[in-house]
Short mmCIF file of C-alpha atoms in Angstrom, two decimals:
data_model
loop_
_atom_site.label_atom_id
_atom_site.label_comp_id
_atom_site.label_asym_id
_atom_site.label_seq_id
_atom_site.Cartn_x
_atom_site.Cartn_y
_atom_site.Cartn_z
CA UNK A 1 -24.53 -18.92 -11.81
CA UNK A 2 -22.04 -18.95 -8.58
CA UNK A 3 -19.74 -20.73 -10.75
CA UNK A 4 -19.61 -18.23 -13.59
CA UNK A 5 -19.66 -15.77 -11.66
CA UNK A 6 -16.22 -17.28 -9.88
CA UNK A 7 -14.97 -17.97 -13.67
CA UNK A 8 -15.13 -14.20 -13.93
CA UNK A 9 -13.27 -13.11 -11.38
CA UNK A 10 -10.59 -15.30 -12.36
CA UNK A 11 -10.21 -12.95 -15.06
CA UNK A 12 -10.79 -9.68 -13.46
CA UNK A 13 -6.30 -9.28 -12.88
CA UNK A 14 -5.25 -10.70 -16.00
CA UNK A 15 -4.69 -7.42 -17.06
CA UNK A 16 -1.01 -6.49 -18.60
CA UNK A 17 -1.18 -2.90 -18.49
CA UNK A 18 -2.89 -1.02 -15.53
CA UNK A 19 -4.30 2.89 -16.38
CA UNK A 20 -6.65 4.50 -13.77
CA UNK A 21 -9.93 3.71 -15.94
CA UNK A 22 -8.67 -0.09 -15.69
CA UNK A 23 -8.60 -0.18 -12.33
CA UNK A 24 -11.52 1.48 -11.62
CA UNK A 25 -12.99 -1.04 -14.37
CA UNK A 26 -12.04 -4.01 -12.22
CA UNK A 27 -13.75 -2.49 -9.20
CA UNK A 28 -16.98 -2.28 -10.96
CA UNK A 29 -16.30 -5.91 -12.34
CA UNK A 30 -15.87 -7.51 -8.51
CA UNK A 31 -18.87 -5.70 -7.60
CA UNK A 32 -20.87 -6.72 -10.76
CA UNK A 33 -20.13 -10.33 -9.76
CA UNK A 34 -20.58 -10.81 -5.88
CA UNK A 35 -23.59 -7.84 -5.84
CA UNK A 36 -25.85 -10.60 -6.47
CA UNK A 37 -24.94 -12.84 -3.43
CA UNK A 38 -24.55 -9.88 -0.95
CA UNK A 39 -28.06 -10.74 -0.20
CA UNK A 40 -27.43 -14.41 0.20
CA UNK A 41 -23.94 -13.76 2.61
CA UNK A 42 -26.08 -11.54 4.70
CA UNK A 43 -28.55 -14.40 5.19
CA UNK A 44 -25.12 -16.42 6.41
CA UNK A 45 -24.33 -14.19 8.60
CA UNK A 46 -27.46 -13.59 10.02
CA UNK A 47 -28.44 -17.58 10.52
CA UNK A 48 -24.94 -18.61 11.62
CA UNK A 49 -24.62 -19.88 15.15
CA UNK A 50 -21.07 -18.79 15.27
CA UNK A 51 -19.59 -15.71 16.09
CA UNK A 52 -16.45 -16.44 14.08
CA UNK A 53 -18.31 -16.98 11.65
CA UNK A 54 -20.34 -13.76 11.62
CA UNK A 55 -17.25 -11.91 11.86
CA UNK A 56 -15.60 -13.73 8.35
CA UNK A 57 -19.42 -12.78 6.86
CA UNK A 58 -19.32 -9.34 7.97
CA UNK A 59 -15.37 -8.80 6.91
CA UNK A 60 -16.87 -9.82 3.29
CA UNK A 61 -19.81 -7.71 2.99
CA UNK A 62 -18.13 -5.11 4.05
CA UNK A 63 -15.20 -5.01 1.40
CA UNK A 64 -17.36 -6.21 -1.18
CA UNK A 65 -19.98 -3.59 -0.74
CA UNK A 66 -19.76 -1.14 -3.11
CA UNK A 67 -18.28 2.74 -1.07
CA UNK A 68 -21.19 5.68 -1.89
CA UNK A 69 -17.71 7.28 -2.94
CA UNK A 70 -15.27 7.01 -5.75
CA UNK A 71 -11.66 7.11 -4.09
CA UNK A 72 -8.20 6.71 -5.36
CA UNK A 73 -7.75 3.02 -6.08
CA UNK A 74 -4.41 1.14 -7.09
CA UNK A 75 -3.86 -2.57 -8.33
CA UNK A 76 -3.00 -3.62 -4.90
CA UNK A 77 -6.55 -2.91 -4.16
CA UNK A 78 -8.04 -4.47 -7.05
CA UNK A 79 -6.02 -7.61 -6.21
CA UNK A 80 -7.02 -7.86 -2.39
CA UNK A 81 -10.46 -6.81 -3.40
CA UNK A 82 -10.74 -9.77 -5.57
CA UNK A 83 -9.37 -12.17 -3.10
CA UNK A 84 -12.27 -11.57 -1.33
CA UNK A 85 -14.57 -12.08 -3.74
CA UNK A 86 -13.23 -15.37 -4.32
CA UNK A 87 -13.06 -16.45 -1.08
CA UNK A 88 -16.73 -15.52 -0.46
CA UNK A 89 -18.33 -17.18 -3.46
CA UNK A 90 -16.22 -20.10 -2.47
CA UNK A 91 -17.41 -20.23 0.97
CA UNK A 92 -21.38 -19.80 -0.44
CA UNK A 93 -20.69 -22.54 -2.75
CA UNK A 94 -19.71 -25.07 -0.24
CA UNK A 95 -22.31 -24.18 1.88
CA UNK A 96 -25.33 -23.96 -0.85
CA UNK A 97 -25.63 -28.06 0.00
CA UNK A 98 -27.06 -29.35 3.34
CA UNK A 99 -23.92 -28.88 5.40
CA UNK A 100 -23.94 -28.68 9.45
CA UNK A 101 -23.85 -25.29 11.15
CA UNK A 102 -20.33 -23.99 12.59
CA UNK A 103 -22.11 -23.76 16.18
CA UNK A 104 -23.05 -27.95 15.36
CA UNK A 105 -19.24 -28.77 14.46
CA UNK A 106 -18.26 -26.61 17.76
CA UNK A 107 -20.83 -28.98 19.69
CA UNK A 108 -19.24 -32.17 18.36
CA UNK A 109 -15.84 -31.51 18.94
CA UNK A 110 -16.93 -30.01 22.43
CA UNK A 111 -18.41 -33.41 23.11
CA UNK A 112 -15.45 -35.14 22.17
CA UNK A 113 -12.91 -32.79 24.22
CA UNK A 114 -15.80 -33.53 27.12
CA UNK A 115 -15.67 -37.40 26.49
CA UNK A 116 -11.86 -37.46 26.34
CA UNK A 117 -11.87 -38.24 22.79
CA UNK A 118 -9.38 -35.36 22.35
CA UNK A 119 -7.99 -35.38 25.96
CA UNK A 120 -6.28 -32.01 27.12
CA UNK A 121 -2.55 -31.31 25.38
CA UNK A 122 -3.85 -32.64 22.71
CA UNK A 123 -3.52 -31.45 18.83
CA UNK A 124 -6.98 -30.83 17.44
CA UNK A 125 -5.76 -31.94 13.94
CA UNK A 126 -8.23 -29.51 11.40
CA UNK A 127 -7.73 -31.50 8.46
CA UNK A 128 -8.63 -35.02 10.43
CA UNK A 129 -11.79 -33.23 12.16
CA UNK A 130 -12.51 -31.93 8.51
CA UNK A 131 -12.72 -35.01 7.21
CA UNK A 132 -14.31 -36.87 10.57
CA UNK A 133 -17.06 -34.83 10.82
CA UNK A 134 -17.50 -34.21 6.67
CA UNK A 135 -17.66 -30.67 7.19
CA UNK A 136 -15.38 -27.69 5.30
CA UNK A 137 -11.69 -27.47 6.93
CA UNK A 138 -13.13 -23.58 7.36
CA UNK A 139 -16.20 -24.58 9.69
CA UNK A 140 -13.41 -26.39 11.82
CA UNK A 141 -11.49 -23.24 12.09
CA UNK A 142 -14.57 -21.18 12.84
CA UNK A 143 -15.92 -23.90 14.90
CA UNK A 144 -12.23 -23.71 16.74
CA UNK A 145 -11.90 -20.31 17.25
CA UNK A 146 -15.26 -20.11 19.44
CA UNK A 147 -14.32 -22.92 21.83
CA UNK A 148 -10.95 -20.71 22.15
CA UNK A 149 -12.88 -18.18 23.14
CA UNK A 150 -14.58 -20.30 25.67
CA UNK A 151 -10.91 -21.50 27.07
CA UNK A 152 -11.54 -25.19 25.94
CA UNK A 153 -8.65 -24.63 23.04
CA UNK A 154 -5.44 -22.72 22.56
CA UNK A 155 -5.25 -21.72 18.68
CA UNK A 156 -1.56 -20.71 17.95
CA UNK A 157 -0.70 -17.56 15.78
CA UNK A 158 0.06 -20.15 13.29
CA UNK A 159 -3.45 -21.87 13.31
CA UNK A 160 -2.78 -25.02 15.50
CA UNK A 161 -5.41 -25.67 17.90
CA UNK A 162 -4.06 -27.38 21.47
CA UNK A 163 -7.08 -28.65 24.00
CA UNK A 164 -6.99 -27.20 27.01
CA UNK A 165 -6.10 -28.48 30.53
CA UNK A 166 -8.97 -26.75 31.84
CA UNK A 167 -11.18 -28.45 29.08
CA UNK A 168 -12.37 -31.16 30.91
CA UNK A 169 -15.20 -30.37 33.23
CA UNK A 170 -15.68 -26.97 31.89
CA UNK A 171 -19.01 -27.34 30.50
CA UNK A 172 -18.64 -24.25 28.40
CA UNK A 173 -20.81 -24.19 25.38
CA UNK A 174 -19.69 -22.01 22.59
CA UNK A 175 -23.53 -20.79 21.83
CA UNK A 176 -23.52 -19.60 25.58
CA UNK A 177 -20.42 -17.62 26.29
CA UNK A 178 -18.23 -17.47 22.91
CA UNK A 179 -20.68 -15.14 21.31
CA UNK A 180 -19.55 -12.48 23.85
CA UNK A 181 -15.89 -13.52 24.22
CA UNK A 182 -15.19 -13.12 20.67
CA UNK A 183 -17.36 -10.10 19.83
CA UNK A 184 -16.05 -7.81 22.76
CA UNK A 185 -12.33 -9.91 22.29
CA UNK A 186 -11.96 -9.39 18.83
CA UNK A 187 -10.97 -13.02 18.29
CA UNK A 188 -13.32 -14.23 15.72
CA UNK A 189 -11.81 -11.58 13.21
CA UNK A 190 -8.59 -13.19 12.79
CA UNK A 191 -10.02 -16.64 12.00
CA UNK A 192 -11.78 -15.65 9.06
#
């Protein structure tokens, strides 16, 4: 069903010609497709141990949920709304299989910043973590984004993740102080 559901949107901007009553169409068609798994993102966001996380959850349910009111709505919108959409169904369908928590792969590479397996002014390489720790590159990134919030990483503006001099010895654990950091920070919205 998640996968015909995707198939759909796929076809939800193939549109040539673009009158009012076709956009508004293509609202109703996003909506008609991710509805279903609002429940299921909400259960996400709720069980997630990472505050990054819960802020890429929220930033979904949020755009996806259907506004009480009809508004003036362009192709632009249609087009960003459906980005979403994708990118949430994508994200449920990697995670519908056993798959360790963000707040797990935050632990792990924690323990290996700790151990000097990634010794400070080092790269934190996502796609080589990713693949160590079999996880989604996006759990990395989430997983990244907390310990930045705890100081044990620097994340660049262009995604690149540095450890931290002050890493070693800090005993920060990002289930202890990054939920705070990031929600009162605002740095777990720009990792989603």
């Amino acid at each position: 069903m998640l996968k015909q559901d995707l198939t759909a949107l796929r076809r939800v901007t193939t549109r040539r010609v673009w009158t009012a009553a076709a956009v508004e169409n293509a609202h109703h068609r996003v909506w008609a497709a991710t509805g279903p798994w609002l429940g299921l993102a909400r259960s996400r966001r709720d069980h997630t141990d990472s505050p990054a996380e819960q802020a890429r959850w929220d930033a979904w349910i949020s755009a996806l949920t259907p506004p009480e009111r009809s508004g003036t709505r362009s192709y632009a919108d249609v087009c960003v709304l459906t980005g979403r959409a994708r990118n949430m169904l994508r994200a449920l369908r990697r995670t519908l299989p056993p798959c360790p928590s963000v707040g797990s792969v935050a632990a792990e590479i924690e323990r290996r910043i700790q151990s000097g397996g990634l010794p400070p002014g080092v790269l934190a390489d996502r796609d080589s973590l990713a693949k160590d720790l079999r996880v989604p590159g996006e759990h990395v990134d989430l997983a990244l984004a907390d310990l930045a919030a705890c100081g044990l990483v620097e994340v660049s503006a262009g995604g690149w993740a540095v450890v931290t001099s002050m890493a070693l010895g800090s005993g920060h654990h990002p289930g202890a102080h990054g939920r705070q950091a990031v929600t009162a920070g605002g740095a777990g919205a720009g990792a989603a």
